[in-house]
Structure formats: structure tokens, C-alpha cells
CSV table of C-alpha atoms and ligand atoms in Angstrom, one decimal:
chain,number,residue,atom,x,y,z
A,1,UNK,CA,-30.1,-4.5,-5.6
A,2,UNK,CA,-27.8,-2.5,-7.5
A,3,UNK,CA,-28.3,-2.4,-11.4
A,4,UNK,CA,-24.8,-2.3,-12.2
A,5,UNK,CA,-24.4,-5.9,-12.2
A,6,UNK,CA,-25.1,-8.5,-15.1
A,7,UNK,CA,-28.3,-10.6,-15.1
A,8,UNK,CA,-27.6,-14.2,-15.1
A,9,UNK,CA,-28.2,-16.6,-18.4
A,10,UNK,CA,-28.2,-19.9,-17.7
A,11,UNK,CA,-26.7,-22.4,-15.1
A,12,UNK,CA,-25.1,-25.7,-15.8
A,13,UNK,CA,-23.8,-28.2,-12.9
A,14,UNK,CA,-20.8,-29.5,-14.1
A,15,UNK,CA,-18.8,-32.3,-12.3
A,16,UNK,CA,-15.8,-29.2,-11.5
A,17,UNK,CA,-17.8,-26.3,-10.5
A,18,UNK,CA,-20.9,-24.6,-11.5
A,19,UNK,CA,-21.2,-22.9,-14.7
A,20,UNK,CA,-22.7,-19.3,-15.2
A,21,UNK,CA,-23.6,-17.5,-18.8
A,22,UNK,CA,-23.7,-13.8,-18.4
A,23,UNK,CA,-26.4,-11.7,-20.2
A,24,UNK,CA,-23.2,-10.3,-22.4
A,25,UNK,CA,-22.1,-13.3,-23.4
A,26,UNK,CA,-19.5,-14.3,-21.3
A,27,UNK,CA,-19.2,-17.7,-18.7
A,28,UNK,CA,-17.5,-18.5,-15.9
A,29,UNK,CA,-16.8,-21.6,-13.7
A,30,UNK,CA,-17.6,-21.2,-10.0
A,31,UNK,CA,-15.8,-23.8,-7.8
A,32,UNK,CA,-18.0,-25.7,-5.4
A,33,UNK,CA,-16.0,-24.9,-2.6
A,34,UNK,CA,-16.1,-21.3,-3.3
A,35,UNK,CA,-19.3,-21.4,-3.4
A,36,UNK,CA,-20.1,-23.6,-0.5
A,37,UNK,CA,-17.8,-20.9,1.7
A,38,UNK,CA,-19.4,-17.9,0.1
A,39,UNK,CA,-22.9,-18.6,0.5
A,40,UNK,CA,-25.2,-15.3,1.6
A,41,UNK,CA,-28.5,-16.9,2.7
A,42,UNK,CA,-29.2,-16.2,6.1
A,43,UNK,CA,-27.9,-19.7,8.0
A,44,UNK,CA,-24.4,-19.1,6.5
A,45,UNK,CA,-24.2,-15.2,6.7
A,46,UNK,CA,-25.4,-12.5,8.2
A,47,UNK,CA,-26.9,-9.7,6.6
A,48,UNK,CA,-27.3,-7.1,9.0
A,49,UNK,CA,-23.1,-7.3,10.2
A,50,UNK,CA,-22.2,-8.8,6.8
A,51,UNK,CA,-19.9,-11.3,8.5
A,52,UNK,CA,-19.8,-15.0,7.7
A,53,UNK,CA,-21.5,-17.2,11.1
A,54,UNK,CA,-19.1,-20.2,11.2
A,55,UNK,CA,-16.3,-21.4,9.8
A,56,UNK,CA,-16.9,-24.6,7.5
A,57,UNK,CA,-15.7,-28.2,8.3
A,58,UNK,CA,-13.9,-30.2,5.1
A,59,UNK,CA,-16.8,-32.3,4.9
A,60,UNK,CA,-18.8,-29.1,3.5
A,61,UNK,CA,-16.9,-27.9,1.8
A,62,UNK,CA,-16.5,-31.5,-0.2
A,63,UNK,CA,-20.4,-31.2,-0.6
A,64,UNK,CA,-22.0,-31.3,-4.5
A,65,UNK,CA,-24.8,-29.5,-5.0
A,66,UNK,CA,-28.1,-31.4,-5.5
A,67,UNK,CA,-29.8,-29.0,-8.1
A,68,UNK,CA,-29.3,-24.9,-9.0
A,69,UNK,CA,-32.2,-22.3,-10.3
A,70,UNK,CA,-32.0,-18.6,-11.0
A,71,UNK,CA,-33.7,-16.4,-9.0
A,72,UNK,CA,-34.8,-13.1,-8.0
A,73,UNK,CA,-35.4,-11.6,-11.3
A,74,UNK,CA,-32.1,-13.6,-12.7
A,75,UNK,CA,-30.1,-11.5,-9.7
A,76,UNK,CA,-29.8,-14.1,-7.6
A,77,UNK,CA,-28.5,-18.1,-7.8
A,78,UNK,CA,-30.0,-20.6,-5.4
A,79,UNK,CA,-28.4,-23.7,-4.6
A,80,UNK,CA,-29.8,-27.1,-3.2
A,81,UNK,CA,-26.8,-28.8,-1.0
A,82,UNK,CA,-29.1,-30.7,0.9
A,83,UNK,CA,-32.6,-31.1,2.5
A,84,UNK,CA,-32.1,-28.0,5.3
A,85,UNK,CA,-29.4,-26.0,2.9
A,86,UNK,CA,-30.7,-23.8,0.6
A,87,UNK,CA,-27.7,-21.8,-1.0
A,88,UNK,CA,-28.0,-18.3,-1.8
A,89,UNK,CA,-25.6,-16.2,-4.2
A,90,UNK,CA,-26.3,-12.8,-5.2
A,91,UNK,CA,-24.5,-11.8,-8.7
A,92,UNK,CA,-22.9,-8.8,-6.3
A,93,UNK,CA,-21.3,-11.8,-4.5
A,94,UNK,CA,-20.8,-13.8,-7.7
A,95,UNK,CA,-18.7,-10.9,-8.7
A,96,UNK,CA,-16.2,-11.3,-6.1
A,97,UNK,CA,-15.0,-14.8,-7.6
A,98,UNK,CA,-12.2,-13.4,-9.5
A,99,UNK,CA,-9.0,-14.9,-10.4
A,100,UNK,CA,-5.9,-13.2,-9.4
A,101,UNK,CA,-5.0,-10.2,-11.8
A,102,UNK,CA,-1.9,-10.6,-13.6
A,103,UNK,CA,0.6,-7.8,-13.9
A,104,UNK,CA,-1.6,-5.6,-11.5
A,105,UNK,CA,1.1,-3.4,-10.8
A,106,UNK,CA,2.4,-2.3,-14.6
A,107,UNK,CA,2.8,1.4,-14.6
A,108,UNK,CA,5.9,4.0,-15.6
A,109,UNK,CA,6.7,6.9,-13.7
A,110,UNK,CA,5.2,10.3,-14.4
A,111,UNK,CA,7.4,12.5,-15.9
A,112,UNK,CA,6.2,15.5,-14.0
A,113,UNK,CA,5.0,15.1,-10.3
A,114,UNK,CA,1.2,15.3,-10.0
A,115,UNK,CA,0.6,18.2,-8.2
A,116,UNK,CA,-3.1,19.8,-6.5
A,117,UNK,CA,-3.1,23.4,-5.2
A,118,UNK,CA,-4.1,23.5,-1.2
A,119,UNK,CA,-7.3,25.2,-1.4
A,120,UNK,CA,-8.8,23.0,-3.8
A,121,UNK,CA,-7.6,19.8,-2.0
A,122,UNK,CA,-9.3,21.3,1.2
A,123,UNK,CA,-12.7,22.5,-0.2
A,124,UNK,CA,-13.1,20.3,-3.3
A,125,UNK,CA,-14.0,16.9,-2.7
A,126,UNK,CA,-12.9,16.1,-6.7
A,127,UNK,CA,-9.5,17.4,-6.0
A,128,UNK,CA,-9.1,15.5,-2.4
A,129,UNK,CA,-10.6,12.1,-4.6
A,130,UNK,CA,-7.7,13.1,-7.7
A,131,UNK,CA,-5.2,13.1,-4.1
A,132,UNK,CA,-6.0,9.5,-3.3
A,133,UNK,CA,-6.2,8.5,-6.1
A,134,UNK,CA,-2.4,9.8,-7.6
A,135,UNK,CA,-1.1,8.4,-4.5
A,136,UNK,CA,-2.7,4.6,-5.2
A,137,UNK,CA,-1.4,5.3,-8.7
A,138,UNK,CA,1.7,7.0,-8.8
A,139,UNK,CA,2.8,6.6,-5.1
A,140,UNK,CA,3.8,10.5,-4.7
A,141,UNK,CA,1.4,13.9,-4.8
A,142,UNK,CA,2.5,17.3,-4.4
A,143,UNK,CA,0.3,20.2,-3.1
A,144,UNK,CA,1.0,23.7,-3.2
A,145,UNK,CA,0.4,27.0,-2.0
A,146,UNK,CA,0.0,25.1,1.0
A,147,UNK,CA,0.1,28.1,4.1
A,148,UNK,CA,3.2,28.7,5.7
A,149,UNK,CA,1.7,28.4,9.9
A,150,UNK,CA,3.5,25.3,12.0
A,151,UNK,CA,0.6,22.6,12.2
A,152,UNK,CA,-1.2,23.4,8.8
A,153,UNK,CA,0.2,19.4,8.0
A,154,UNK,CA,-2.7,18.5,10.2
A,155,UNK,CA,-5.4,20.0,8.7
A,156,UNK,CA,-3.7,18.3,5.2
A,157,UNK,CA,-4.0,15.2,7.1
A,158,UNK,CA,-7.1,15.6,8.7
A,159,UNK,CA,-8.7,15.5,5.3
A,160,UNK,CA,-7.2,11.9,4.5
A,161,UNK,CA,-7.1,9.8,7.5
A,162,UNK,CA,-6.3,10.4,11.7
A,163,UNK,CA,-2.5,11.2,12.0
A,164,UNK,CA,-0.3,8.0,12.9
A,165,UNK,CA,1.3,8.7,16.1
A,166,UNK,CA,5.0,7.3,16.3
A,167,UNK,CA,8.0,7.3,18.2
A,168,UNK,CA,8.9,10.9,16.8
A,169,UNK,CA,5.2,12.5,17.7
A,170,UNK,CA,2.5,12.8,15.7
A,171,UNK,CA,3.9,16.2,14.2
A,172,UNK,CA,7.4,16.4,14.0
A,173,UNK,CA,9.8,19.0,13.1
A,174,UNK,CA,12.6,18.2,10.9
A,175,UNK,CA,15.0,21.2,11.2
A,176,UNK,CA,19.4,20.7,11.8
A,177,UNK,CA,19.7,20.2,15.3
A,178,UNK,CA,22.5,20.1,17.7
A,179,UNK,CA,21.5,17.2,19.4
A,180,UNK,CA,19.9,15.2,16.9
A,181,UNK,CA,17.9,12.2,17.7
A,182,UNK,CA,17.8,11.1,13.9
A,183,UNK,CA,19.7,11.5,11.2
A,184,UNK,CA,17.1,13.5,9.3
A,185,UNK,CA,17.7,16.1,12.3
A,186,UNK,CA,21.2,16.8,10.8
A,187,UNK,CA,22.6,18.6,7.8
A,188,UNK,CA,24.2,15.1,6.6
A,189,UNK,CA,23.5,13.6,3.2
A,190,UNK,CA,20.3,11.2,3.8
A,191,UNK,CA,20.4,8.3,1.6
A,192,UNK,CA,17.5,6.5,0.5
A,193,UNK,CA,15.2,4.7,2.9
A,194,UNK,CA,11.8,4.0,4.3
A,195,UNK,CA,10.9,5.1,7.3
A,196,UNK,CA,10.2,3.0,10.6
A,197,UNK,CA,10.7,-0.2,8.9
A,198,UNK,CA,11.8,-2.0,12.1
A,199,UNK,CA,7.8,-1.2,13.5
A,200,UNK,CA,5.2,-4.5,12.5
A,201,UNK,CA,3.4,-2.7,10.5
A,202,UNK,CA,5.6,0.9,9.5
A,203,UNK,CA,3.4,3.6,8.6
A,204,UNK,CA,1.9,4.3,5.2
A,205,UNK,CA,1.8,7.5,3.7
A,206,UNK,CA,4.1,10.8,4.7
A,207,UNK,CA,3.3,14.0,4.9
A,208,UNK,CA,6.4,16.5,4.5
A,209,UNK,CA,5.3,20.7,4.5
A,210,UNK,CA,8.2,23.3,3.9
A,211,UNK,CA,7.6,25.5,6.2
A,212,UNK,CA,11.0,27.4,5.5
A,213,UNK,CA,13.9,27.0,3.1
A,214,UNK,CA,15.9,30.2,2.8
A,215,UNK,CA,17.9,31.0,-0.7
A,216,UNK,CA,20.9,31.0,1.0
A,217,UNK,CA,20.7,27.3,2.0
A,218,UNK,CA,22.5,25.2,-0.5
A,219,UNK,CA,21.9,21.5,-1.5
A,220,UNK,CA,19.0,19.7,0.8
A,221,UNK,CA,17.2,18.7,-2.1
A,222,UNK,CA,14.9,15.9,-1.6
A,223,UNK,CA,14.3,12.5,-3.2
A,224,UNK,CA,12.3,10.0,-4.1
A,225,UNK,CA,12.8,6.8,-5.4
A,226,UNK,CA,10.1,3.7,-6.3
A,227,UNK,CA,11.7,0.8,-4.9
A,228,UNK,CA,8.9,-1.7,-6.2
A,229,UNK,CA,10.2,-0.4,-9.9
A,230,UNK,CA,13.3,-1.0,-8.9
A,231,UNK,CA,12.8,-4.1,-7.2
A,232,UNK,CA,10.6,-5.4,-10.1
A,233,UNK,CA,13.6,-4.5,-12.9
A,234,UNK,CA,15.6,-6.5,-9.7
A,235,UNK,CA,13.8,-9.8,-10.2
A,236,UNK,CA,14.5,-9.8,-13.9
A,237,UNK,CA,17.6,-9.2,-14.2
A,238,UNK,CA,19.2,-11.1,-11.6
A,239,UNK,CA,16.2,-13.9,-10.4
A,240,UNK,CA,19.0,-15.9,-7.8
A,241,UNK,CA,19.6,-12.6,-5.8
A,242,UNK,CA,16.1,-11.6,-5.8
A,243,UNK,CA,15.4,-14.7,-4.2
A,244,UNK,CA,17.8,-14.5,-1.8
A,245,UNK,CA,16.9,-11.4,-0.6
A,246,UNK,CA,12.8,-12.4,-0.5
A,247,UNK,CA,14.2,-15.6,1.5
A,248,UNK,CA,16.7,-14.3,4.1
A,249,UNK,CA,15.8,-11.5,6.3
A,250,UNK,CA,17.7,-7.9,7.0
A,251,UNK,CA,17.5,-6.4,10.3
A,252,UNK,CA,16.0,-3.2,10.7
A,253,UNK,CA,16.3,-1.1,14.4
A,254,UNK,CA,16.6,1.5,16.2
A,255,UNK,CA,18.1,1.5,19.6
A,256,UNK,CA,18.5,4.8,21.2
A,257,UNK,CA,18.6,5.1,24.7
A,258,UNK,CA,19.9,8.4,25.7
A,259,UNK,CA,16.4,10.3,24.8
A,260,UNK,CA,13.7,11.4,26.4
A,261,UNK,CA,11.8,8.5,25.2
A,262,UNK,CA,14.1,5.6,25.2
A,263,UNK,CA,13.7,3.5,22.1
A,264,UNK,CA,14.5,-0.2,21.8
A,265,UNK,CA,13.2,-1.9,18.9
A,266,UNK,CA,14.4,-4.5,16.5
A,267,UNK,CA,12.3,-6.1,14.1
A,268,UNK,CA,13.6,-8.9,11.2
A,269,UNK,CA,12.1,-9.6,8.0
A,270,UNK,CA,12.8,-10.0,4.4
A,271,UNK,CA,13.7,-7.0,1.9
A,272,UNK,CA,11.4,-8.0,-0.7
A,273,UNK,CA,7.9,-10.0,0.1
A,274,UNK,CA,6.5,-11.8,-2.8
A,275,UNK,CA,2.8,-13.9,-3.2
A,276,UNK,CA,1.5,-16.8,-4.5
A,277,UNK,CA,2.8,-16.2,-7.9
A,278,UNK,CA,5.9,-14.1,-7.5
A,279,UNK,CA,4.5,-10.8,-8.0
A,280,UNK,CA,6.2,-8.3,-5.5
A,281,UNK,CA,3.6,-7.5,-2.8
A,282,UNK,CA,6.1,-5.6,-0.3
A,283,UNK,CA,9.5,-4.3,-0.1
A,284,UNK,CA,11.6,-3.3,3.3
A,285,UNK,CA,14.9,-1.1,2.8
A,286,UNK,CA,16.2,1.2,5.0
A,287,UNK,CA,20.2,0.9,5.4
A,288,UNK,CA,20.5,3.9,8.1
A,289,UNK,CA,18.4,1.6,10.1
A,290,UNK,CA,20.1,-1.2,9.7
A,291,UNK,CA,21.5,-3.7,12.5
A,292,UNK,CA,23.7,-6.9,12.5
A,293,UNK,CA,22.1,-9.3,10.6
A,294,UNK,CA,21.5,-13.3,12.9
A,295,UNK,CA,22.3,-15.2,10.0
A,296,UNK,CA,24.6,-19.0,9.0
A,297,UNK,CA,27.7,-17.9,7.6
A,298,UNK,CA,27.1,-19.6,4.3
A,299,UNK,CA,24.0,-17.7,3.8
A,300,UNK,CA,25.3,-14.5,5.2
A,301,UNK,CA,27.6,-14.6,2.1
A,302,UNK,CA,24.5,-14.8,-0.3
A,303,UNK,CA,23.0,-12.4,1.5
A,304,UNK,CA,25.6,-9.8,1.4
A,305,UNK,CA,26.0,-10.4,-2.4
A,306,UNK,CA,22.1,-10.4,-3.0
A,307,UNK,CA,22.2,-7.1,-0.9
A,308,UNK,CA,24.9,-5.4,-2.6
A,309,UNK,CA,23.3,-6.5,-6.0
A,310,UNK,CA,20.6,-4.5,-4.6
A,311,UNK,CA,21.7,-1.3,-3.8
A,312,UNK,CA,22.9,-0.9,-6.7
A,313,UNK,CA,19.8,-1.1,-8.9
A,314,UNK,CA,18.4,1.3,-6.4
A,315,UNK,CA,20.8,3.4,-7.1
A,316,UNK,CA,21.1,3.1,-10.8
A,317,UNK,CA,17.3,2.8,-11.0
A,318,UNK,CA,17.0,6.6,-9.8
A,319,UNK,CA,17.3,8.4,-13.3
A,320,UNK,CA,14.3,5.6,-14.7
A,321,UNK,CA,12.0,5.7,-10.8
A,322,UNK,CA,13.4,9.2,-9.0
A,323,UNK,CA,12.3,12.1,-8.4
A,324,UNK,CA,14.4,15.1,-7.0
A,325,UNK,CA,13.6,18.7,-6.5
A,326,UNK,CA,14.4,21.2,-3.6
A,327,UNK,CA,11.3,22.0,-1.6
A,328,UNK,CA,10.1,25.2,-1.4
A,329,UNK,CA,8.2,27.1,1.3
A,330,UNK,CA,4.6,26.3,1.2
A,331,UNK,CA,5.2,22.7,-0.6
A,332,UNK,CA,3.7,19.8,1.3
A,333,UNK,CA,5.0,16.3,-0.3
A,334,UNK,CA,2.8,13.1,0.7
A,335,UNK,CA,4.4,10.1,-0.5
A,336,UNK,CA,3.7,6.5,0.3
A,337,UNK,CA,6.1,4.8,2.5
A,338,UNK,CA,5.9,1.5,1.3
A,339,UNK,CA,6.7,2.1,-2.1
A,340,UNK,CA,9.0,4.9,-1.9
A,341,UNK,CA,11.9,4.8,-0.8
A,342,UNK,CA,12.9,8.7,0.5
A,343,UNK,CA,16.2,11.0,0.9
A,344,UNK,CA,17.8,14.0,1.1
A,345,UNK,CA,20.7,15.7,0.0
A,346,UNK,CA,23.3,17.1,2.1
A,347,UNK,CA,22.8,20.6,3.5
A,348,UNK,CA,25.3,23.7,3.5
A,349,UNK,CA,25.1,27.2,5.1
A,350,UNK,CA,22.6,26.8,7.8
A,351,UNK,CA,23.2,29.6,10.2
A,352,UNK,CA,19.8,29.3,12.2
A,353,UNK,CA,18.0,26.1,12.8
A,354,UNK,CA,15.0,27.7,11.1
A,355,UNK,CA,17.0,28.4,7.7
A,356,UNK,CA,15.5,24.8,7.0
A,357,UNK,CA,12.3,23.8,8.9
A,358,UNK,CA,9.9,21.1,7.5
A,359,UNK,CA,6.7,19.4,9.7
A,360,UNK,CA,6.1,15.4,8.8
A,361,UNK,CA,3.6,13.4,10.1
A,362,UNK,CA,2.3,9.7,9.0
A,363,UNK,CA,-1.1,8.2,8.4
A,364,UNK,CA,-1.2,4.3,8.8
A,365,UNK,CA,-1.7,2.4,5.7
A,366,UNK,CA,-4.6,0.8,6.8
A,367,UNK,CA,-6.7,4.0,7.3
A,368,UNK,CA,-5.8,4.9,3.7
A,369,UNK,CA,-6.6,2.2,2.1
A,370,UNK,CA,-10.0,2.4,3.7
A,371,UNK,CA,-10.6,5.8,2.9
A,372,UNK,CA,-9.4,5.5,-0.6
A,373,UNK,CA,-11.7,2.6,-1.0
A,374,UNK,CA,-14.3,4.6,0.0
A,375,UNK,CA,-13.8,7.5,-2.3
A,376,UNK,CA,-13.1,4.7,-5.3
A,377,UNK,CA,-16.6,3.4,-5.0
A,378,UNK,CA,-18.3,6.7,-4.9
A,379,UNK,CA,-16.0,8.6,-7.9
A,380,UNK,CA,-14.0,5.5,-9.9
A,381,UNK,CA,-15.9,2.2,-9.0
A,382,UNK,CA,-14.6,0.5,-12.5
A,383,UNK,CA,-11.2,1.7,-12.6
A,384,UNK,CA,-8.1,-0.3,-11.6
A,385,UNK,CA,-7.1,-0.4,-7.9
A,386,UNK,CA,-3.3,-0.2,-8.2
A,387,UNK,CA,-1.3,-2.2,-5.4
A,388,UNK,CA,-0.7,0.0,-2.2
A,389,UNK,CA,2.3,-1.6,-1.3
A,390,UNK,CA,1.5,-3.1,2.3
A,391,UNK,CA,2.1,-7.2,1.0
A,392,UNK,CA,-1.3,-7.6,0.7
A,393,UNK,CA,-1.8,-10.4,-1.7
A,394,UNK,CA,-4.1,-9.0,-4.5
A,395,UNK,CA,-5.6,-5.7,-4.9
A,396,UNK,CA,-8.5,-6.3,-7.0
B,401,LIG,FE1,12.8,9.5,6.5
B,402,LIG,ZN1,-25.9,-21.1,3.2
């Protein structure tokens, strides 16, 4: 058992839940139903997996204890429901009663961009642990120095998580083309999105190495915006549109046939995804990928108004929540997808397609959230887990 955890008091059984006093002083009430869910002895749970045996019927979950001791050197609760049901609680699952945080997700933007040379993000597990944890915090990273050779973005990746493969690859090259299958592919202004929003789950965090950008290229500077700032300033401002646009859904698609791999997806969901207690958990917004909206006409008006309300604060929110700078060669930008919203300016005086070549790949949010977890446990158990922007409910 892990030291790191408070030794229990004293117990009381109180009509409500059971009460705990902490060896610092502190007490907290444990519902009866939490606990009856959450018990770790070895009829409910198993140990070995550390997965739960059965789901509970109402009945138990009604059930009052008959009687509560401390045990295993005051590490350990035991509970009496009934004759055969000996309760076990472990303060290390005790600790995981925890009411929701409140304003989990309050923090400015940096003013400058965190940024971690290559070779100490590859060889220095410190620096790689400072990379995770800038992108839970701040939602955008920089490295430099990063080497100049096509593919290099997958040895940067390698060292967080397996590359998402997509509809574009798993390494893709964003260069102007002639026959472009995306708009990023041309030398058009980009305007702020997120990309793949039309797939279930889009992917996480981006991965974006200059591999060239000549001097004589002009504009093509990149940019960053986060939306959940925005969309946060959003719900205060103007609460009846912010609830329009967490109630009605956008479309988001893309529907390109004449490719080598056709692509037919649509996929409909809300802009901005709120929990329990309206804290922002998720926000979609892409407009290149938009399609028609399948909505009444009464609430296609709101919805327009609410969406136009919208873009607006994203765009006047950029001098508070954006960043913009012009990559250079051997800058590799990993942002998350979720929270940012990403874009480019336009691009004059290409000549060759090369005059302006950058590799992207993806890695799913999923896998880094597990590894950051990981690393968190091992380098920052007791600091703050910021939210990671995938609408899960709670992050702590
Ligand atoms: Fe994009
Ligand atoms: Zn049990």
C-alpha cells in the first residue's frame, strides 16, 4: 500500500452516508451507494484485472450498512451489509470519491509559445514529460531544431503515442498542389478550423514539421486559435446563443469522390458540448467542412443567428486566445485538435511546390491521454490535470 495516502480517524454511520475523519483533520461524507458500487473486496471486484464482477441491482444499491470498523493499519474501511457481504474500501479507493471540480479549466494564454529543442525532447525523458504536459496545459508546444529529412515527424511521434492513420495517410505532405484534394493543399487563405471533425471521434493532437519555407514565399503564416477560450467568453456574454448552438447540431463532411480514395462521410453534432453543470467539455467548428444543415425552419433561424454570433467571437477572440507566427524550416508545431482551432494565411510567390513543404500527422486523443496519464503519475501525481478537450465529463 502506498504511503502517500491519509490514515483514517474515525468512522460514523450516519442515516445519509458514511462519515470519514482524516488524520489532517478533514471529513468527508461517503454515499451509501457509492460505496455499495465501489466495494474492492474480492466478491465485488477483482484484484488481479482490477475490473468490477457484476453490475449491481437497485435493491443493492438501496442497502444500509449493518456496522463499519477501520482496518488494516487504519488503511483500509470494512463494511458489514449483510451476513455473506463484508465490504472492503481501501483509502486509495476512498480517494476517488471526489466531487466534481469547479472551474477545472481556468487558465490564460501564454504569452510566448512553450517551446523544447528536438534533441532534448528525444533523449530526455524530463523534456518529453514538460511536452505532455504543455500540451494538457496550454493546448500548443513547439519544438525546434527539429532535422530537416521527410519522415522525421514520425520519430516526434513515435515518442508520444502510435500515429493516427486517416483518410489523408498517416504522414502527409502539405505542399500547393495543382490538383489539390484539400484545401490545405492550395495557396488559398485557410480560415480557422479543426480538422476531421465530421470522423466520431476526430483525432487529438497534430503534428506539423517545416520541412521547407523559402524567404521568398510571402504570407503562409500559421495560426492558432483556443476555441474553448473563446467559447467560454461565448457563454457569458451571450448565454441564449450559446445554448442554441450546444442544442442544435452543425453538419460537418467531406464528400470527395473524384480521388484515389473516394471519401463519403457526413457526421452531425452540436458546436459546443457541455456536462452536467454547464462547463464546456467539447467544442466542434470547422466551416470549410461544413454541409447543409437538416434542420425546422424556425430553428434554422436560431441557429444561423447563434452561428454567426459565433464566428465572430472566434474571430475577435484571436488578439486575447491566438497565436500566429510563420514557420520556419526545422519547426515542428503539435497542437491539440480539440481545443484549437488551426489556420493559415494565404500564400504568394510559390514557384516550386517545394518552396512550401510541411509533413502532419495525428495521434488519437485517446492514446494521449493514456500516455500522459502515465507520465503524470510518475513526474506530477499532485498537480492539476487540465481538461483535454474530448467531452469527457470531468478530468480530475
Ligand atoms: Fe487543418
Ligand atoms: Zn463487496
Amino acid at each position: 500500500m502506498s504511503t502517500n495516502f491519509l490514515e483514517i480517524r474515525s468512522l460514523q454511520l450516519r442515516h445519509t452516508g458514511l462519515w470519514i475523519i482524516w488524520s489532517d483533520g478533514h471529513s468527508e461524507e461517503y454515499s451509501y451507494s457509492w460505496l455499495r458500487q465501489n466495494c474492492h473486496c474480492e466478491q465485488c471486484y477483482n484484484s488481479s484485472t482490477g475490473q468490477r464482477r457484476a453490475a449491481l441491482a437497485d435493491d443493492d444499491l438501496k442497502q444500509q450498512p449493518k456496522s463499519a470498523f477501520i482496518a488494516d493499519n487504519k488503511l483500509t474501511v470494512n463494511i458489514h451489509w449483510d451476513i455473506r457481504h463484508l465490504g472492503r474500501y481501501p483509502v486509495e479507493q476512498l480517494s476517488a470519491y471526489k466531487k466534481p471540480p469547479n472551474n477545472y479549466y481556468q487558465y490564460a494564454k501564454q504569452e510566448m509559445l512553450l517551446t523544447i529543442p528536438f534533441q532534448d525532447y528525444i533523449f530526455d525523458d524530463q523534456s518529453r514529460w514538460r511536452l505532455l504536459q504543455g500540451l494538457n496545459q496550454h493546448g500548443i508546444v513547439l519544438l525546434t531544431d527539429v532535422p530537416t529529412q521527410e519522415d522525421t515527424i514520425r520519430q516526434v511521434a513515435a515518442r508520444i503515442a502510435p500515429i493516427q492513420r486517416t483518410i489523408y495517410g498517416e504522414v502527409y505532405d502539405v505542399c500547393v498542389e495543382d490538383k489539390p484534394i484539400n484545401i490545405a493543399y492550395t495557396d488559398e487563405e485557410l480560415p480557422l478550423h479543426m480538422d476531421l471533425i465530421y470522423y466520431e471521434s476526430p483525432p487529438g493532437l497534430q503534428l506539423l514539421h517545416c520541412l521547407r519555407f523559402n524567404e521568398t514565399v510571402t504570407g503562409g503564416l500559421s495560426t492558432f486559435l483556443d476555441a474553448f477560450k473563446v467559447a467560454e467568453q461565448f457563454q457569458r456574454t451571450d448565454p441564449d446563443a450559446f445554448s442554441t448552438l450546444c442544442r442544435l447540431p452543425g453538419c460537418f463532411q467531406k464528400i470527395h469522390r473524384d480521388r484515389e480514395q473516394p471519401v463519403n462521410i457526413i457526421y452531425q453534432r452540436p458546436h459546443i458540448v457541455t456536462n452536467c453543470y454547464q462547463e464546456i467539455i467539447g467544442v466542434n467548428w470547422s466551416p470549410p467542412f461544413e454541409g447543409p444543415v437538416r434542420l425546422k425552419s424556425d430553428d434554422l433561424a436560431d441557429y444561423y443567428q447563434a452561428y454567426d454570433k459565433f464566428a465572430g467571437c472566434m474571430a475577435n477572440g484571436f488578439n486575447a486566445y491566438g497565436y500566429e507566427f510563420r514557420l520556419k524550416p526545422g519547426d515542428l508545431v503539435i497542437f491539440n485538435n480539440r481545443r484549437f482551432v488551426h489556420g493559415r494565411q494565404k500564400i504568394g510567390n510559390i514557384i516550386s511546390k517545394t518552396d512550401r513543404w510541411l509533413q502532419g500527422c495525428y495521434i488519437s486523443i485517446d492514446d494521449f491521454v493514456n500516455q500522459f496519464r502515465l507520465a503524470h503519475q510518475q513526474y506530477a501525481e499532485h498537480e492539476p490535470i487540465y481538461h483535454f478537450a474530448n467531452q469527457n465529463y470531468f478530468e480530475q
